[in-house]
Coordinates of C-alpha atoms in Angstrom, one line a residue:
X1 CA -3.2 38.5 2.4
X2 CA -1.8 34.9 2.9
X3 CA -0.4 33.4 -0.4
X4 CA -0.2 30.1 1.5
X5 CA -2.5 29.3 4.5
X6 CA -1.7 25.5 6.3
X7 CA -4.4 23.3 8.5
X8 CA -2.7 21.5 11.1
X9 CA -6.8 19.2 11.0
X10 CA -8.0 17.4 13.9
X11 CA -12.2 16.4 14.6
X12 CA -12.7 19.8 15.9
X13 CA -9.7 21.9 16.5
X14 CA -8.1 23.4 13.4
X15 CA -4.5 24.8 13.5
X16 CA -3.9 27.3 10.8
X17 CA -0.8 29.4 10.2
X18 CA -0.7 31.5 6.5
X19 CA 2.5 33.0 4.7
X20 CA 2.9 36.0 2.7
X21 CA 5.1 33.6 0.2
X22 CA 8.5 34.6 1.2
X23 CA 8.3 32.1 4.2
X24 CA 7.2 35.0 6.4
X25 CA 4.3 34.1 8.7
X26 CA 1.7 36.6 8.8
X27 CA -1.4 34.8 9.8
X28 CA -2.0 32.2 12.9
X29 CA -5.2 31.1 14.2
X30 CA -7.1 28.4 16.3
X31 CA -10.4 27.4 15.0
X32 CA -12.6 25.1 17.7
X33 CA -14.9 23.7 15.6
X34 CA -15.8 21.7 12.1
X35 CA -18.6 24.5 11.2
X36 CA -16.4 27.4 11.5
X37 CA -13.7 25.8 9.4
X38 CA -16.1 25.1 6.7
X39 CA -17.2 28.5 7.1
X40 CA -13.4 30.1 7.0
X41 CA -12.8 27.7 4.0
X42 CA -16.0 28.8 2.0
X43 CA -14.9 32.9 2.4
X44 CA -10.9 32.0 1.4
X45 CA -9.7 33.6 -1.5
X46 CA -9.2 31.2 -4.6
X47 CA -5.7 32.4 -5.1
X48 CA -4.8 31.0 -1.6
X49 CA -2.9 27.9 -1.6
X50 CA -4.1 25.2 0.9
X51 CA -1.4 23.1 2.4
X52 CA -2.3 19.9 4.9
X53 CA -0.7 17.2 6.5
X54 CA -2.1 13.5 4.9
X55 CA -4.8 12.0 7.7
X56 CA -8.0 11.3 8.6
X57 CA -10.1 14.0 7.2
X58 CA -7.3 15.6 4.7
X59 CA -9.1 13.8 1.6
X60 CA -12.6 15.5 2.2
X61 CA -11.4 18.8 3.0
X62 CA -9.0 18.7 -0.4
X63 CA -11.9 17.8 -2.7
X64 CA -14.0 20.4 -1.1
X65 CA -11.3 23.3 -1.6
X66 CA -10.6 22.1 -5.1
X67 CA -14.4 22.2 -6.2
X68 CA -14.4 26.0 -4.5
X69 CA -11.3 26.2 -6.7
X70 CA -8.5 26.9 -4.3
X71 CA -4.9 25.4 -5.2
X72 CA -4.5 22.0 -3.3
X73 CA -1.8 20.4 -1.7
X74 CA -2.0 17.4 0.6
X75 CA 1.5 16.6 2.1
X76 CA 2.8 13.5 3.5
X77 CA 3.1 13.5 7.0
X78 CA 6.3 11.4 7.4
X79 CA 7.7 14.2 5.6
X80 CA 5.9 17.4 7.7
X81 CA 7.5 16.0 10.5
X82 CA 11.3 16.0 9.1
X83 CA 10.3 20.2 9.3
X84 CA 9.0 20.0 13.0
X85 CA 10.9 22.2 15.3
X86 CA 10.7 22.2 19.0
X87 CA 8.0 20.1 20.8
X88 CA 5.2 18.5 19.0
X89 CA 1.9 20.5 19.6
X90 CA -0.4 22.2 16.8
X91 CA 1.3 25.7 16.4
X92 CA 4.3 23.5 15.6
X93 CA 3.3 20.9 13.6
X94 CA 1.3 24.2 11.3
X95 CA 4.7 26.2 11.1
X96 CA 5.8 22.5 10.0
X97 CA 3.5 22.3 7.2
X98 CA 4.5 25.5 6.1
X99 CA 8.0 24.7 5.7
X100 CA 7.3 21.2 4.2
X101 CA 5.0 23.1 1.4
X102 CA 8.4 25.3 0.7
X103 CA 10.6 22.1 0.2
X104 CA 10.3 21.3 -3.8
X105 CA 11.5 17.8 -2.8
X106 CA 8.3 16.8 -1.4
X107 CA 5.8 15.6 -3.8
X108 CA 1.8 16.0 -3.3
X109 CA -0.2 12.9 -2.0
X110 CA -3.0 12.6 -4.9
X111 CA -6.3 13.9 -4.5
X112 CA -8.2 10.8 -4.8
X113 CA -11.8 10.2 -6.4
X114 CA -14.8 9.3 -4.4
X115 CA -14.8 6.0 -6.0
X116 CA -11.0 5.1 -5.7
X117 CA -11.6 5.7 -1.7
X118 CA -14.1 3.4 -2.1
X119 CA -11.6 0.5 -3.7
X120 CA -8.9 1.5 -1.0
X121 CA -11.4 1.2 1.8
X122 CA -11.7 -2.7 0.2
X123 CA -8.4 -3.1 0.5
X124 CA -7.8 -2.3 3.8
X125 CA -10.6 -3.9 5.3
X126 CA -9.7 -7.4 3.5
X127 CA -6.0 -6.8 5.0
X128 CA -7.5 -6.3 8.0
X129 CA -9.7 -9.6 7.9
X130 CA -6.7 -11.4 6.5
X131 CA -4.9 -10.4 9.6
X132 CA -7.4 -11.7 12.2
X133 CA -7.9 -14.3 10.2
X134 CA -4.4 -15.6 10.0
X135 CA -4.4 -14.6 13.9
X136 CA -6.9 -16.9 14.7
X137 CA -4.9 -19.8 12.5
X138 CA -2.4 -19.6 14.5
X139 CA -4.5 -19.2 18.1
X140 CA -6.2 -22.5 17.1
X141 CA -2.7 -24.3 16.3
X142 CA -1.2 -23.2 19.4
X143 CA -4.0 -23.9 21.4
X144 CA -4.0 -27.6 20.2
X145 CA -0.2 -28.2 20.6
X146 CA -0.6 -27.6 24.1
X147 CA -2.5 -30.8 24.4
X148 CA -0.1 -32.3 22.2
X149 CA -2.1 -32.2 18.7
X150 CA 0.1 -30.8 16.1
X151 CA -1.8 -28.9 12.6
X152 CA 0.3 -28.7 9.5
X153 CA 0.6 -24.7 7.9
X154 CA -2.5 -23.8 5.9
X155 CA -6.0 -23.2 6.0
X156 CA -6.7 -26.8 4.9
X157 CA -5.3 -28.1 7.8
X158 CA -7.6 -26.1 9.9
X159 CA -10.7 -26.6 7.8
X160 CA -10.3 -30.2 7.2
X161 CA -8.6 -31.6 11.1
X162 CA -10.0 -29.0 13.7
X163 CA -13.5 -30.6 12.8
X164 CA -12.1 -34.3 12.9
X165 CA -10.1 -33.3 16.3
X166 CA -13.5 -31.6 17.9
X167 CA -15.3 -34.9 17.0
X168 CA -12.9 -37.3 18.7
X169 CA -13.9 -38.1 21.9
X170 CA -10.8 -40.6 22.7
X171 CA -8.8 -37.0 22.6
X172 CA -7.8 -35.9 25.7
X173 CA -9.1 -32.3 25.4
X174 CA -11.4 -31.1 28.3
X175 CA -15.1 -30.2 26.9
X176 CA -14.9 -26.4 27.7
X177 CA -11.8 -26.5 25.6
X178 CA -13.8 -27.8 22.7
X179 CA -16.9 -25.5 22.7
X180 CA -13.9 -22.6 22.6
X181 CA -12.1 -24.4 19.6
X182 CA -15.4 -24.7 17.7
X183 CA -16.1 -20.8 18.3
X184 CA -12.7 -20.1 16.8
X185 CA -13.6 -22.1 14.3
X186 CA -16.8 -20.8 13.2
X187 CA -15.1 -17.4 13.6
X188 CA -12.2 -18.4 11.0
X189 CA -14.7 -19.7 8.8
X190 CA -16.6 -16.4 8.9
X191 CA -13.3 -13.8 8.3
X192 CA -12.5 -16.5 5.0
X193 CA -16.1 -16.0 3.9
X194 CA -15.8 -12.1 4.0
X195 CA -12.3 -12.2 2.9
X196 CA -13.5 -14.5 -0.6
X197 CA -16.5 -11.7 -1.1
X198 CA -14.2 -8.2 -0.5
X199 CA -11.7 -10.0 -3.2
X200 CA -14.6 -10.9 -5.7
X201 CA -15.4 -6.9 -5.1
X202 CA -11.8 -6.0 -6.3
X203 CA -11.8 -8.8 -9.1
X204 CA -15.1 -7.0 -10.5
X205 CA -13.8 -3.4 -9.8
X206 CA -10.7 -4.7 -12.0
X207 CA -12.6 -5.9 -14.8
X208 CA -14.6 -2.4 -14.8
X209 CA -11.8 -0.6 -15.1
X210 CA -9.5 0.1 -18.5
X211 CA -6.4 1.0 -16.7
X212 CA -6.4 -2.5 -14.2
X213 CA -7.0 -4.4 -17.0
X214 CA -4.2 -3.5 -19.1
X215 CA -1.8 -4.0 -15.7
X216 CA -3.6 -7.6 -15.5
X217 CA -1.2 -8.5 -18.5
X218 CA 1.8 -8.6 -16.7
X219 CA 2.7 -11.6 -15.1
X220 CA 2.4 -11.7 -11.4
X221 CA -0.3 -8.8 -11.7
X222 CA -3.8 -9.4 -10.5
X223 CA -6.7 -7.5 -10.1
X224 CA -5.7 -7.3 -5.9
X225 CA -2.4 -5.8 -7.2
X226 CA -4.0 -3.9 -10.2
X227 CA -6.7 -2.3 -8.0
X228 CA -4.7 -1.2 -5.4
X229 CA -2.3 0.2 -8.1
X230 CA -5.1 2.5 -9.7
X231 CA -6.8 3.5 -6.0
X232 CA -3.2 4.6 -4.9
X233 CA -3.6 7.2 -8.0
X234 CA 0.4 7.8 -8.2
X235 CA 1.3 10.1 -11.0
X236 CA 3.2 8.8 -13.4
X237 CA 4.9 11.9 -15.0
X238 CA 6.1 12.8 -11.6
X239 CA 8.9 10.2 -12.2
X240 CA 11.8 10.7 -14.1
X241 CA 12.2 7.0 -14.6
X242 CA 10.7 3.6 -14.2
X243 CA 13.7 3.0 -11.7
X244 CA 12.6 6.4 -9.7
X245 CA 8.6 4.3 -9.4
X246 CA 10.3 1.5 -8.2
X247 CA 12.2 3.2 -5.5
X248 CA 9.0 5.2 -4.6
X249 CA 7.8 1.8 -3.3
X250 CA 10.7 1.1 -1.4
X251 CA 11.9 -2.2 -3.7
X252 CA 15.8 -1.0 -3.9
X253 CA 18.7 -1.5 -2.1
X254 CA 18.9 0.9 1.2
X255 CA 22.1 3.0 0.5
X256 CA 24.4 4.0 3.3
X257 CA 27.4 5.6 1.1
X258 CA 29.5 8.8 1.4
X259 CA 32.0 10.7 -0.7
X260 CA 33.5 7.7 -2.9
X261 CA 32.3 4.6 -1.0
X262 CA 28.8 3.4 -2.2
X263 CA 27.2 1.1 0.0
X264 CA 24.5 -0.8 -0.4
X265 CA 22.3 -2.5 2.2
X266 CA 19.0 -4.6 2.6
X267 CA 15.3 -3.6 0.8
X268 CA 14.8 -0.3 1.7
X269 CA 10.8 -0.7 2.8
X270 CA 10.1 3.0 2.1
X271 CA 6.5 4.0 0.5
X272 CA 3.9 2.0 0.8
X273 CA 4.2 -1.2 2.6
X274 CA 1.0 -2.8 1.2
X275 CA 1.1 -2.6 -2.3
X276 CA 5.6 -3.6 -1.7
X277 CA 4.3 -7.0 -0.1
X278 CA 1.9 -7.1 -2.7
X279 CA 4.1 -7.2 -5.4
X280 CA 6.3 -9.3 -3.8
X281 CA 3.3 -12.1 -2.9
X282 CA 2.5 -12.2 -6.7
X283 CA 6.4 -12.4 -7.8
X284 CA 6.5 -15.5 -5.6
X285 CA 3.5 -16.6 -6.9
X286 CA 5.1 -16.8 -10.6
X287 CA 8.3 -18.1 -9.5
X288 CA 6.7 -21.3 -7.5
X289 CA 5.0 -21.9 -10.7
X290 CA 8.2 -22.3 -13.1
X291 CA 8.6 -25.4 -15.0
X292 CA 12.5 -26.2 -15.2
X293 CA 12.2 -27.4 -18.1
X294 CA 10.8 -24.3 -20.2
X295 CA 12.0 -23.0 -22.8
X296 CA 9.9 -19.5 -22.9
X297 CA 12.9 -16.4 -22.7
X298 CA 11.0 -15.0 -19.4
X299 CA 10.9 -18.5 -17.6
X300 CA 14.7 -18.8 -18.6
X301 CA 15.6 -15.9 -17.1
X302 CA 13.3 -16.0 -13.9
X303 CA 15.4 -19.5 -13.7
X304 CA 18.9 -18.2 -13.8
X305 CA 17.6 -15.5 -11.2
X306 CA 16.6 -18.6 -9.1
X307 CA 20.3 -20.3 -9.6
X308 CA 22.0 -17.6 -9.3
X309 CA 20.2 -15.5 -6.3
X310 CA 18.2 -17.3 -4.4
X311 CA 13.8 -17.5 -4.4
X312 CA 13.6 -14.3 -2.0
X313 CA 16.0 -12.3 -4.0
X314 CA 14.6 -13.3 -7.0
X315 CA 11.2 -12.3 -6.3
X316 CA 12.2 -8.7 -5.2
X317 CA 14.1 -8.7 -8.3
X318 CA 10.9 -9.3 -10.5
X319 CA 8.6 -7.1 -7.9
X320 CA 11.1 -4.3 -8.9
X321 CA 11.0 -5.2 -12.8
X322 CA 6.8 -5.1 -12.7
X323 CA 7.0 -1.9 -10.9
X324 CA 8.5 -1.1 -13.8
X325 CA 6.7 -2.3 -16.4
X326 CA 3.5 -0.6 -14.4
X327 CA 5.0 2.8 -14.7
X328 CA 5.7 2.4 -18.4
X329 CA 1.6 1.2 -19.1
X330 CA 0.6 3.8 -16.7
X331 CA 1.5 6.3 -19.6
X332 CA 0.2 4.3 -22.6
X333 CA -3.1 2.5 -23.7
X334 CA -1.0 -0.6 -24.3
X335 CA -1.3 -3.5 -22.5
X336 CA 2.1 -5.9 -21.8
X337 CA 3.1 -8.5 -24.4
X338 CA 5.7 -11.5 -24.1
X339 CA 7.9 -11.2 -27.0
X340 CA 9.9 -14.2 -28.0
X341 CA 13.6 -13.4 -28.4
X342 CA 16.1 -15.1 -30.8
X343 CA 18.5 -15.0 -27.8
X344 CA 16.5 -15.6 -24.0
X345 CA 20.0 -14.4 -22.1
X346 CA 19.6 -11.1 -23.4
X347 CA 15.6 -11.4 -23.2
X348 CA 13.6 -8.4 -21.2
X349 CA 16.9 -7.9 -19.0
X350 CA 16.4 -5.5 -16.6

């Protein structure tokens, strides 16, 4: 009897490979379609401990096993392939899995809800928009500069001067060229209208919900950021430490040290890209809105971050102080307050 059995998944082929718990494998087999692996699945023992690599697919599966009541683990597959040996092919990649689910180091990917799929599938089809969109900004600029007409950054410029430029006939552009800019146009017009309704989506899924209302309080937290934060699901209690969370997104200082010598590099970038740039959008979103003149403890210190480092630095520095803030609401019903302090150098340091 397999303690642990692993799914290397795919659409129809199913990789599986089972240990007796002592890293011994005992149990390999090639399923060839979707039907049969339901069927296998719905006949496995509930003390058998499921392991798969995160993918298309993994998240159904999971929430099907853990209703049966089988022990769940979905690993990540960055990880699953640090324990590939030999040539990549599905017998390998499930003996992977196996060895990945021995490594304590490795931590679960969360078993999401039905409904948080639901908010991350809004996130990632607004990034995508806000990718073509941008994409086609920048086509329309660069298709203009080669007839010599230069557009200022920003959608206003686009919005407001493509239309004036189209109606110019002293212009020299050829009419061909203009029935293709006005395609674009309508095109980038379009992608801004979707990407205005999937954020009103997440702006109402953030006022629904307790939890992305309480990380609304911080500043340079919104409900894009707060969403995202609460469909990502990230366990708290697996941290030690705020400072562990932050890392976890990848907002430290890359290390590159040995025995006695600790060096320290650029951001490290590790975890999840999205929500990282996130943070960082909304930190420079706060800082771009500091008066120099304030005398509030947070905007004094935000300042002498400015002086003293530099915007860019800055704004990692106060991504990486949310992050931490976040971790700390994510285990309490509070909600973050701004607490005047009798001396703003010392003030919320981090």
């Amino acid at each position: 009897m397999c303690e642990n059995l692993c799914v290397d998944l795919a659409k129809q082929v199913f990789q599986l490979a089972g240990d007796d718990g002592t890293g011994r494998v005992i149990y390999e087999a090639r399923i060839k379609s979707r039907q049969a692996f339901h069927d296998l699945l719905s006949t496995l023992p509930t003390t058998v401990t499921v392991l798969m690599e995160s993918g298309p697919g993994a998240q159904a599966w999971a929430r099907l096993l853990q209703a049966k009541g089988n022990p769940v683990r979905i690993l990540p597959a960055q990880r699953v392939a640090e324990h590939r040996s030999g040539a990549k092919n599905d017998r390998n990649d499930a003996h992977a899995i196996l060895r990945a689910g021995r490594d304590s180091s490795i931590a679960s990917v969360p078993i999401k809800s039905t409904l948080s799929l639901t908010i991350q599938a809004l996130h990632r089809v607004r990034r995508g928009n806000i990718k073509r969109h941008t994409a086609l900004g920048n086509q329309i600029r660069g298709l203009l500069l080669e007839h010599g007409i230069a557009l200022a950054q920003g959608d206003a410029s686009i919005s407001q001067r493509v239309p004036r430029v189209l109606e110019d006939a002293s212009l020299p552009l050829p009419e061909m060229l203009r029935e293709l800019l006005d395609e674009l146009l309508a095109e980038w017009r379009y992608l801004g209208e979707r990407i205005a309704v999937l954020s009103g989506r997440l702006e109402a899924a953030a006022r629904d919900d307790g939890v992305a209302r309480r990380l609304i309080t911080i500043r340079g937290v919104g409900p894009i950021i707060a969403t995202a934060i609460v469909a990502k699901q990230t366990e708290p209690s697996r941290f030690a430490s705020s400072r562990m969370y932050s890392a976890y997104f990848g907002i430290v200082p890359d290390q590159h040290s040995s025995g006695s010598k600790v060096r320290l590099g650029k951001m490290s970038k590790r975890g999840d890209g999205y929500i990282r740039s996130l943070m960082i959008q909304g930190a420079h979103a706060v800082l771009s809105q500091l008066k120099p003149d304030s005398d509030q403890p947070d905007d004094r210190r935000l300042l002498r971050w400015l002086s003293r480092l530099g915007r860019k630095e800055a704004a990692i520095r106060l991504a990486n102080r949310n992050l931490r803030i976040i971790w700390s609401l994510l285990q309490s019903d509070q909600v973050y307050q701004h607490k005047p302090n009798s001396r703003p150098e010392a003030a919320m340091s981090l």
